[in-house]
PDB file of N, CA and C in Angstrom:
ATOM      1  N   MET A1461      -7.656 203.675 326.161  1.00 78.00           N
ATOM      2  CA  MET A1461      -8.491 202.788 326.950  1.00 78.00           C
ATOM      3  C   MET A1461      -7.952 201.359 326.825  1.00 78.00           C
ATOM      4  N   GLU A1462      -7.875 200.701 327.923  1.00 86.00           N
ATOM      5  CA  GLU A1462      -7.344 199.342 327.970  1.00 86.00           C
ATOM      6  C   GLU A1462      -8.397 198.340 327.487  1.00 86.00           C
ATOM      7  N   ALA A1463      -7.964 197.386 326.670  1.00 91.00           N
ATOM      8  CA  ALA A1463      -8.882 196.372 326.153  1.00 91.00           C
ATOM      9  C   ALA A1463      -9.304 195.429 327.275  1.00 91.00           C
ATOM     10  N   LYS A1464     -10.564 195.058 327.262  1.00 92.00           N
ATOM     11  CA  LYS A1464     -11.074 194.123 328.266  1.00 92.00           C
ATOM     12  C   LYS A1464     -10.628 192.714 327.919  1.00 92.00           C
ATOM     13  N   LYS A1465     -10.274 191.957 328.949  1.00 92.00           N
ATOM     14  CA  LYS A1465      -9.890 190.563 328.745  1.00 92.00           C
ATOM     15  C   LYS A1465     -11.113 189.698 328.980  1.00 92.00           C
ATOM     16  N   PHE A1466     -11.344 188.794 328.068  1.00 94.00           N
ATOM     17  CA  PHE A1466     -12.445 187.857 328.199  1.00 94.00           C
ATOM     18  C   PHE A1466     -11.882 186.496 328.582  1.00 94.00           C
ATOM     19  N   TYR A1467     -12.628 185.774 329.390  1.00 95.00           N
ATOM     20  CA  TYR A1467     -12.209 184.464 329.862  1.00 95.00           C
ATOM     21  C   TYR A1467     -13.197 183.413 329.373  1.00 95.00           C
ATOM     22  N   THR A1468     -12.676 182.254 329.059  1.00 96.00           N
ATOM     23  CA  THR A1468     -13.551 181.147 328.684  1.00 96.00           C
ATOM     24  C   THR A1468     -14.132 180.532 329.954  1.00 96.00           C
ATOM     25  N   LEU A1469     -15.201 179.790 329.787  1.00 94.00           N
ATOM     26  CA  LEU A1469     -15.795 179.098 330.931  1.00 94.00           C
ATOM     27  C   LEU A1469     -14.775 178.160 331.558  1.00 94.00           C
ATOM     28  N   GLU A1470     -14.000 177.475 330.734  1.00 94.00           N
ATOM     29  CA  GLU A1470     -13.003 176.537 331.266  1.00 94.00           C
ATOM     30  C   GLU A1470     -11.935 177.263 332.089  1.00 94.00           C
ATOM     31  N   GLU A1471     -11.522 178.447 331.654  1.00 95.00           N
ATOM     32  CA  GLU A1471     -10.545 179.224 332.432  1.00 95.00           C
ATOM     33  C   GLU A1471     -11.116 179.616 333.787  1.00 95.00           C
ATOM     34  N   ILE A1472     -12.377 179.999 333.813  1.00 95.00           N
ATOM     35  CA  ILE A1472     -13.023 180.378 335.072  1.00 95.00           C
ATOM     36  C   ILE A1472     -13.167 179.163 335.975  1.00 95.00           C
ATOM     37  N   GLU A1473     -13.588 178.033 335.399  1.00 95.00           N
ATOM     38  CA  GLU A1473     -13.708 176.803 336.191  1.00 95.00           C
ATOM     39  C   GLU A1473     -12.355 176.388 336.752  1.00 95.00           C
ATOM     40  N   ASP A1474     -11.299 176.467 335.925  1.00 95.00           N
ATOM     41  CA  ASP A1474      -9.954 176.115 336.393  1.00 95.00           C
ATOM     42  C   ASP A1474      -9.544 176.984 337.575  1.00 95.00           C
ATOM     43  N   LYS A1475      -9.834 178.267 337.491  1.00 95.00           N
ATOM     44  CA  LYS A1475      -9.410 179.205 338.538  1.00 95.00           C
ATOM     45  C   LYS A1475     -10.207 179.027 339.826  1.00 95.00           C
ATOM     46  N   TYR A1476     -11.518 178.904 339.720  1.00 95.00           N
ATOM     47  CA  TYR A1476     -12.362 178.928 340.914  1.00 95.00           C
ATOM     48  C   TYR A1476     -12.775 177.549 341.429  1.00 95.00           C
ATOM     49  N   ILE A1477     -12.745 176.539 340.575  1.00 95.00           N
ATOM     50  CA  ILE A1477     -13.167 175.201 341.002  1.00 95.00           C
ATOM     51  C   ILE A1477     -11.979 174.255 341.060  1.00 95.00           C
ATOM     52  N   GLY A1478     -11.033 174.461 340.175  1.00 95.00           N
ATOM     53  CA  GLY A1478      -9.849 173.609 340.117  1.00 95.00           C
ATOM     54  C   GLY A1478      -9.682 173.062 338.718  1.00 95.00           C
ATOM     55  N   GLU A1479      -8.467 172.683 338.407  1.00 94.00           N
ATOM     56  CA  GLU A1479      -8.188 172.163 337.074  1.00 94.00           C
ATOM     57  C   GLU A1479      -8.770 170.767 336.907  1.00 94.00           C
ATOM     58  N   LYS A1480      -8.999 170.395 335.643  1.00 93.00           N
ATOM     59  CA  LYS A1480      -9.531 169.060 335.347  1.00 93.00           C
ATOM     60  C   LYS A1480      -8.615 168.008 335.945  1.00 93.00           C
ATOM     61  N   GLY A1481      -9.235 166.980 336.501  1.00 94.00           N
ATOM     62  CA  GLY A1481      -8.475 165.901 337.107  1.00 94.00           C
ATOM     63  C   GLY A1481      -8.269 166.051 338.602  1.00 94.00           C
ATOM     64  N   THR A1482      -8.592 167.239 339.146  1.00 95.00           N
ATOM     65  CA  THR A1482      -8.483 167.414 340.592  1.00 95.00           C
ATOM     66  C   THR A1482      -9.769 166.910 341.239  1.00 95.00           C
ATOM     67  N   PRO A1483      -9.691 166.439 342.479  1.00 95.00           N
ATOM     68  CA  PRO A1483     -10.896 165.909 343.132  1.00 95.00           C
ATOM     69  C   PRO A1483     -12.055 166.909 343.173  1.00 95.00           C
ATOM     70  N   LYS A1484     -11.750 168.174 343.444  1.00 96.00           N
ATOM     71  CA  LYS A1484     -12.813 169.185 343.529  1.00 96.00           C
ATOM     72  C   LYS A1484     -13.488 169.378 342.165  1.00 96.00           C
ATOM     73  N   ARG A1485     -12.700 169.424 341.102  1.00 95.00           N
ATOM     74  CA  ARG A1485     -13.253 169.608 339.754  1.00 95.00           C
ATOM     75  C   ARG A1485     -14.045 168.377 339.333  1.00 95.00           C
ATOM     76  N   ASP A1486     -13.520 167.181 339.646  1.00 96.00           N
ATOM     77  CA  ASP A1486     -14.237 165.951 339.307  1.00 96.00           C
ATOM     78  C   ASP A1486     -15.598 165.903 339.991  1.00 96.00           C
ATOM     79  N   ALA A1487     -15.645 166.292 341.271  1.00 95.00           N
ATOM     80  CA  ALA A1487     -16.911 166.301 342.015  1.00 95.00           C
ATOM     81  C   ALA A1487     -17.879 167.310 341.403  1.00 95.00           C
ATOM     82  N   TYR A1488     -17.366 168.486 341.033  1.00 95.00           N
ATOM     83  CA  TYR A1488     -18.185 169.520 340.398  1.00 95.00           C
ATOM     84  C   TYR A1488     -18.782 169.003 339.091  1.00 95.00           C
ATOM     85  N   GLU A1489     -17.957 168.387 338.251  1.00 95.00           N
ATOM     86  CA  GLU A1489     -18.439 167.910 336.956  1.00 95.00           C
ATOM     87  C   GLU A1489     -19.433 166.767 337.109  1.00 95.00           C
ATOM     88  N   GLU A1490     -19.210 165.902 338.095  1.00 94.00           N
ATOM     89  CA  GLU A1490     -20.157 164.814 338.344  1.00 94.00           C
ATOM     90  C   GLU A1490     -21.508 165.373 338.792  1.00 94.00           C
ATOM     91  N   GLU A1491     -21.474 166.355 339.681  1.00 94.00           N
ATOM     92  CA  GLU A1491     -22.723 166.969 340.151  1.00 94.00           C
ATOM     93  C   GLU A1491     -23.434 167.696 339.014  1.00 94.00           C
ATOM     94  N   LEU A1492     -22.675 168.401 338.190  1.00 95.00           N
ATOM     95  CA  LEU A1492     -23.259 169.112 337.054  1.00 95.00           C
ATOM     96  C   LEU A1492     -23.902 168.134 336.075  1.00 95.00           C
ATOM     97  N   ASN A1493     -23.212 167.045 335.766  1.00 95.00           N
ATOM     98  CA  ASN A1493     -23.768 166.045 334.848  1.00 95.00           C
ATOM     99  C   ASN A1493     -25.033 165.413 335.413  1.00 95.00           C
ATOM    100  N   SER A1494     -25.041 165.131 336.706  1.00 95.00           N
ATOM    101  CA  SER A1494     -26.240 164.566 337.337  1.00 95.00           C
ATOM    102  C   SER A1494     -27.405 165.539 337.235  1.00 95.00           C
ATOM    103  N   PHE A1495     -27.122 166.819 337.469  1.00 96.00           N
ATOM    104  CA  PHE A1495     -28.159 167.843 337.360  1.00 96.00           C
ATOM    105  C   PHE A1495     -28.720 167.886 335.937  1.00 96.00           C
ATOM    106  N   LEU A1496     -27.829 167.868 334.943  1.00 96.00           N
ATOM    107  CA  LEU A1496     -28.271 167.948 333.549  1.00 96.00           C
ATOM    108  C   LEU A1496     -29.088 166.730 333.135  1.00 96.00           C
ATOM    109  N   ILE A1497     -28.700 165.552 333.602  1.00 95.00           N
ATOM    110  CA  ILE A1497     -29.479 164.343 333.315  1.00 95.00           C
ATOM    111  C   ILE A1497     -30.853 164.453 333.957  1.00 95.00           C
ATOM    112  N   GLY A1498     -30.892 164.907 335.201  1.00 96.00           N
ATOM    113  CA  GLY A1498     -32.168 165.092 335.894  1.00 96.00           C
ATOM    114  C   GLY A1498     -33.078 166.068 335.164  1.00 96.00           C
ATOM    115  N   GLU A1499     -32.496 167.158 334.684  1.00 97.00           N
ATOM    116  CA  GLU A1499     -33.274 168.142 333.925  1.00 97.00           C
ATOM    117  C   GLU A1499     -33.804 167.539 332.626  1.00 97.00           C
ATOM    118  N   ALA A1500     -32.995 166.735 331.954  1.00 94.00           N
ATOM    119  CA  ALA A1500     -33.435 166.087 330.709  1.00 94.00           C
ATOM    120  C   ALA A1500     -34.603 165.151 330.981  1.00 94.00           C
ATOM    121  N   ILE A1501     -34.525 164.421 332.082  1.00 95.00           N
ATOM    122  CA  ILE A1501     -35.617 163.514 332.455  1.00 95.00           C
ATOM    123  C   ILE A1501     -36.880 164.314 332.751  1.00 95.00           C
ATOM    124  N   LYS A1502     -36.734 165.405 333.482  1.00 97.00           N
ATOM    125  CA  LYS A1502     -37.891 166.241 333.826  1.00 97.00           C
ATOM    126  C   LYS A1502     -38.535 166.813 332.560  1.00 97.00           C
ATOM    127  N   GLN A1503     -37.720 167.337 331.649  1.00 96.00           N
ATOM    128  CA  GLN A1503     -38.261 167.904 330.413  1.00 96.00           C
ATOM    129  C   GLN A1503     -38.953 166.838 329.570  1.00 96.00           C
ATOM    130  N   ALA A1504     -38.358 165.653 329.508  1.00 95.00           N
ATOM    131  CA  ALA A1504     -38.974 164.560 328.747  1.00 95.00           C
ATOM    132  C   ALA A1504     -40.309 164.166 329.369  1.00 95.00           C
ATOM    133  N   ARG A1505     -40.338 164.073 330.700  1.00 95.00           N
ATOM    134  CA  ARG A1505     -41.585 163.713 331.398  1.00 95.00           C
ATOM    135  C   ARG A1505     -42.660 164.754 331.114  1.00 95.00           C
ATOM    136  N   GLN A1506     -42.298 166.018 331.218  1.00 97.00           N
ATOM    137  CA  GLN A1506     -43.273 167.082 330.989  1.00 97.00           C
ATOM    138  C   GLN A1506     -43.742 167.111 329.538  1.00 97.00           C
ATOM    139  N   SER A1507     -42.842 166.810 328.603  1.00 96.00           N
ATOM    140  CA  SER A1507     -43.248 166.803 327.191  1.00 96.00           C
ATOM    141  C   SER A1507     -44.221 165.664 326.895  1.00 96.00           C
ATOM    142  N   LYS A1508     -44.176 164.610 327.714  1.00 95.00           N
ATOM    143  CA  LYS A1508     -45.111 163.488 327.579  1.00 95.00           C
ATOM    144  C   LYS A1508     -46.373 163.708 328.414  1.00 95.00           C
ATOM    145  N   ASN A1509     -46.467 164.883 329.048  1.00 96.00           N
ATOM    146  CA  ASN A1509     -47.607 165.237 329.903  1.00 96.00           C
ATOM    147  C   ASN A1509     -47.833 164.224 331.019  1.00 96.00           C
ATOM    148  N   LEU A1510     -46.740 163.781 331.620  1.00 97.00           N
ATOM    149  CA  LEU A1510     -46.822 162.849 332.746  1.00 97.00           C
ATOM    150  C   LEU A1510     -46.519 163.584 334.042  1.00 97.00           C
ATOM    151  N   THR A1511     -47.221 163.213 335.096  1.00 97.00           N
ATOM    152  CA  THR A1511     -46.864 163.710 336.421  1.00 97.00           C
ATOM    153  C   THR A1511     -45.737 162.833 336.957  1.00 97.00           C
ATOM    154  N   GLN A1512     -45.105 163.299 338.021  1.00 97.00           N
ATOM    155  CA  GLN A1512     -44.078 162.476 338.660  1.00 97.00           C
ATOM    156  C   GLN A1512     -44.684 161.163 339.147  1.00 97.00           C
ATOM    157  N   GLU A1513     -45.887 161.242 339.675  1.00 97.00           N
ATOM    158  CA  GLU A1513     -46.552 160.033 340.168  1.00 97.00           C
ATOM    159  C   GLU A1513     -46.824 159.048 339.033  1.00 97.00           C
ATOM    160  N   GLU A1514     -47.290 159.552 337.892  1.00 97.00           N
ATOM    161  CA  GLU A1514     -47.568 158.676 336.748  1.00 97.00           C
ATOM    162  C   GLU A1514     -46.291 158.003 336.241  1.00 97.00           C
ATOM    163  N   LEU A1515     -45.211 158.767 336.158  1.00 97.00           N
ATOM    164  CA  LEU A1515     -43.944 158.178 335.725  1.00 97.00           C
ATOM    165  C   LEU A1515     -43.463 157.149 336.742  1.00 97.00           C
ATOM    166  N   GLY A1516     -43.622 157.466 338.012  1.00 96.00           N
ATOM    167  CA  GLY A1516     -43.252 156.510 339.055  1.00 96.00           C
ATOM    168  C   GLY A1516     -44.007 155.203 338.911  1.00 96.00           C
ATOM    169  N   ASN A1517     -45.298 155.293 338.628  1.00 96.00           N
ATOM    170  CA  ASN A1517     -46.111 154.082 338.433  1.00 96.00           C
ATOM    171  C   ASN A1517     -45.622 153.266 337.235  1.00 96.00           C
ATOM    172  N   LEU A1518     -45.177 153.948 336.185  1.00 95.00           N
ATOM    173  CA  LEU A1518     -44.694 153.249 334.992  1.00 95.00           C
ATOM    174  C   LEU A1518     -43.427 152.437 335.262  1.00 95.00           C
ATOM    175  N   ILE A1519     -42.580 152.932 336.169  1.00 94.00           N
ATOM    176  CA  ILE A1519     -41.323 152.211 336.426  1.00 94.00           C
ATOM    177  C   ILE A1519     -41.292 151.536 337.789  1.00 94.00           C
ATOM    178  N   GLY A1520     -42.387 151.652 338.537  1.00 95.00           N
ATOM    179  CA  GLY A1520     -42.492 150.930 339.795  1.00 95.00           C
ATOM    180  C   GLY A1520     -41.805 151.571 340.982  1.00 95.00           C
ATOM    181  N   VAL A1521     -41.772 152.912 340.997  1.00 95.00           N
ATOM    182  CA  VAL A1521     -41.221 153.615 342.163  1.00 95.00           C
ATOM    183  C   VAL A1521     -42.206 154.695 342.598  1.00 95.00           C
ATOM    184  N   GLN A1522     -41.983 155.234 343.787  1.00 96.00           N
ATOM    185  CA  GLN A1522     -42.866 156.279 344.298  1.00 96.00           C
ATOM    186  C   GLN A1522     -42.502 157.637 343.701  1.00 96.00           C
ATOM    187  N   ARG A1523     -43.445 158.566 343.802  1.00 96.00           N
ATOM    188  CA  ARG A1523     -43.246 159.915 343.279  1.00 96.00           C
ATOM    189  C   ARG A1523     -41.987 160.564 343.847  1.00 96.00           C
ATOM    190  N   ALA A1524     -41.716 160.345 345.122  1.00 97.00           N
ATOM    191  CA  ALA A1524     -40.543 160.952 345.760  1.00 97.00           C
ATOM    192  C   ALA A1524     -39.249 160.520 345.073  1.00 97.00           C
ATOM    193  N   GLN A1525     -39.201 159.273 344.616  1.00 96.00           N
ATOM    194  CA  GLN A1525     -38.004 158.797 343.914  1.00 96.00           C
ATOM    195  C   GLN A1525     -37.845 159.515 342.580  1.00 96.00           C
ATOM    196  N   ILE A1526     -38.945 159.765 341.884  1.00 97.00           N
ATOM    197  CA  ILE A1526     -38.881 160.512 340.618  1.00 97.00           C
ATOM    198  C   ILE A1526     -38.369 161.921 340.892  1.00 97.00           C
ATOM    199  N   SER A1527     -38.833 162.532 341.966  1.00 97.00           N
ATOM    200  CA  SER A1527     -38.355 163.859 342.342  1.00 97.00           C
ATOM    201  C   SER A1527     -36.847 163.847 342.570  1.00 97.00           C
ATOM    202  N   ARG A1528     -36.359 162.841 343.287  1.00 96.00           N
ATOM    203  CA  ARG A1528     -34.912 162.741 343.536  1.00 96.00           C
ATOM    204  C   ARG A1528     -34.150 162.563 342.223  1.00 96.00           C
ATOM    205  N   ILE A1529     -34.676 161.739 341.340  1.00 96.00           N
ATOM    206  CA  ILE A1529     -34.033 161.515 340.038  1.00 96.00           C
ATOM    207  C   ILE A1529     -33.955 162.828 339.265  1.00 96.00           C
ATOM    208  N   GLU A1530     -35.068 163.565 339.228  1.00 96.00           N
ATOM    209  CA  GLU A1530     -35.096 164.830 338.491  1.00 96.00           C
ATOM    210  C   GLU A1530     -34.198 165.887 339.120  1.00 96.00           C
ATOM    211  N   ASN A1531     -33.868 165.711 340.380  1.00 96.00           N
ATOM    212  CA  ASN A1531     -32.944 166.628 341.050  1.00 96.00           C
ATOM    213  C   ASN A1531     -31.504 166.118 341.007  1.00 96.00           C
ATOM    214  N   GLY A1532     -31.274 165.066 340.222  1.00 94.00           N
ATOM    215  CA  GLY A1532     -29.929 164.556 340.033  1.00 94.00           C
ATOM    216  C   GLY A1532     -29.402 163.724 341.179  1.00 94.00           C
ATOM    217  N   LYS A1533     -30.289 163.222 342.013  1.00 93.00           N
ATOM    218  CA  LYS A1533     -29.886 162.407 343.163  1.00 93.00           C
ATOM    219  C   LYS A1533     -30.189 160.940 342.880  1.00 93.00           C
ATOM    220  N   ASN A1534     -29.379 160.059 343.427  1.00 85.00           N
ATOM    221  CA  ASN A1534     -29.586 158.606 343.320  1.00 85.00           C
ATOM    222  C   ASN A1534     -29.698 158.129 341.872  1.00 85.00           C
ATOM    223  N   LEU A1535     -28.908 158.720 340.984  1.00 90.00           N
ATOM    224  CA  LEU A1535     -28.957 158.313 339.583  1.00 90.00           C
ATOM    225  C   LEU A1535     -28.069 157.097 339.354  1.00 90.00           C
ATOM    226  N   THR A1536     -28.648 156.089 338.742  1.00 91.00           N
ATOM    227  CA  THR A1536     -27.868 154.943 338.281  1.00 91.00           C
ATOM    228  C   THR A1536     -28.207 154.742 336.813  1.00 91.00           C
ATOM    229  N   PHE A1537     -27.334 154.075 336.111  1.00 92.00           N
ATOM    230  CA  PHE A1537     -27.583 153.843 334.692  1.00 92.00           C
ATOM    231  C   PHE A1537     -28.879 153.069 334.483  1.00 92.00           C
ATOM    232  N   SER A1538     -29.097 152.054 335.312  1.00 92.00           N
ATOM    233  CA  SER A1538     -30.303 151.234 335.127  1.00 92.00           C
ATOM    234  C   SER A1538     -31.566 152.052 335.379  1.00 92.00           C
ATOM    235  N   THR A1539     -31.534 152.937 336.362  1.00 91.00           N
ATOM    236  CA  THR A1539     -32.704 153.783 336.640  1.00 91.00           C
ATOM    237  C   THR A1539     -32.964 154.723 335.472  1.00 91.00           C
ATOM    238  N   ILE A1540     -31.907 155.345 334.969  1.00 92.00           N
ATOM    239  CA  ILE A1540     -32.051 156.261 333.837  1.00 92.00           C
ATOM    240  C   ILE A1540     -32.619 155.510 332.631  1.00 92.00           C
ATOM    241  N   ALA A1541     -32.101 154.331 332.370  1.00 92.00           N
ATOM    242  CA  ALA A1541     -32.586 153.524 331.241  1.00 92.00           C
ATOM    243  C   ALA A1541     -34.057 153.164 331.416  1.00 92.00           C
ATOM    244  N   ARG A1542     -34.458 152.775 332.630  1.00 93.00           N
ATOM    245  CA  ARG A1542     -35.864 152.424 332.887  1.00 93.00           C
ATOM    246  C   ARG A1542     -36.778 153.622 332.664  1.00 93.00           C
ATOM    247  N   VAL A1543     -36.336 154.790 333.119  1.00 94.00           N
ATOM    248  CA  VAL A1543     -37.150 156.003 332.976  1.00 94.00           C
ATOM    249  C   VAL A1543     -37.365 156.314 331.498  1.00 94.00           C
ATOM    250  N   PHE A1544     -36.285 156.343 330.734  1.00 92.00           N
ATOM    251  CA  PHE A1544     -36.432 156.675 329.316  1.00 92.00           C
ATOM    252  C   PHE A1544     -37.199 155.593 328.556  1.00 92.00           C
ATOM    253  N   LYS A1545     -36.994 154.340 328.907  1.00 93.00           N
ATOM    254  CA  LYS A1545     -37.739 153.253 328.256  1.00 93.00           C
ATOM    255  C   LYS A1545     -39.231 153.390 328.542  1.00 93.00           C
ATOM    256  N   ALA A1546     -39.589 153.722 329.784  1.00 93.00           N
ATOM    257  CA  ALA A1546     -41.000 153.876 330.158  1.00 93.00           C
ATOM    258  C   ALA A1546     -41.661 155.009 329.383  1.00 93.00           C
ATOM    259  N   MET A1547     -40.866 156.019 329.006  1.00 93.00           N
ATOM    260  CA  MET A1547     -41.415 157.146 328.256  1.00 93.00           C
ATOM    261  C   MET A1547     -41.291 156.935 326.753  1.00 93.00           C
ATOM    262  N   GLY A1548     -40.772 155.762 326.344  1.00 92.00           N
ATOM    263  CA  GLY A1548     -40.654 155.465 324.920  1.00 92.00           C
ATOM    264  C   GLY A1548     -39.548 156.227 324.224  1.00 92.00           C
ATOM    265  N   ILE A1549     -38.515 156.581 324.986  1.00 88.00           N
ATOM    266  CA  ILE A1549     -37.387 157.324 324.421  1.00 88.00           C
ATOM    267  C   ILE A1549     -36.203 156.376 324.321  1.00 88.00           C
ATOM    268  N   SER A1550     -35.656 156.245 323.108  1.00 79.00           N
ATOM    269  CA  SER A1550     -34.502 155.357 322.929  1.00 79.00           C
ATOM    270  C   SER A1550     -33.228 156.183 322.859  1.00 79.00           C
ATOM    271  N   ALA A1551     -32.127 155.533 323.192  1.00 61.00           N
ATOM    272  CA  ALA A1551     -30.830 156.229 323.198  1.00 61.00           C
ATOM    273  C   ALA A1551     -30.278 156.389 321.807  1.00 61.00           C
TER     274      ALA A1551
END
């Protein structure tokens, strides 16, 4: 019986998305990082028992903007910092 070959995640990403440093891979990694930051914000908000609207009120934006942030859209460093500061989370 032939031994099964196992592949690392990086090998799969290189094959199907492109090697590191290529435009397609860079875009993929940027989107993935934005998603992960959004998820971290969502989990932090939920752990503080805040609604999107309540968090929006704390930082002066509408609920829809919080939704976009949690979905990894329109992320800027200053927005991320304001969100975590409003929830009392330090870096």
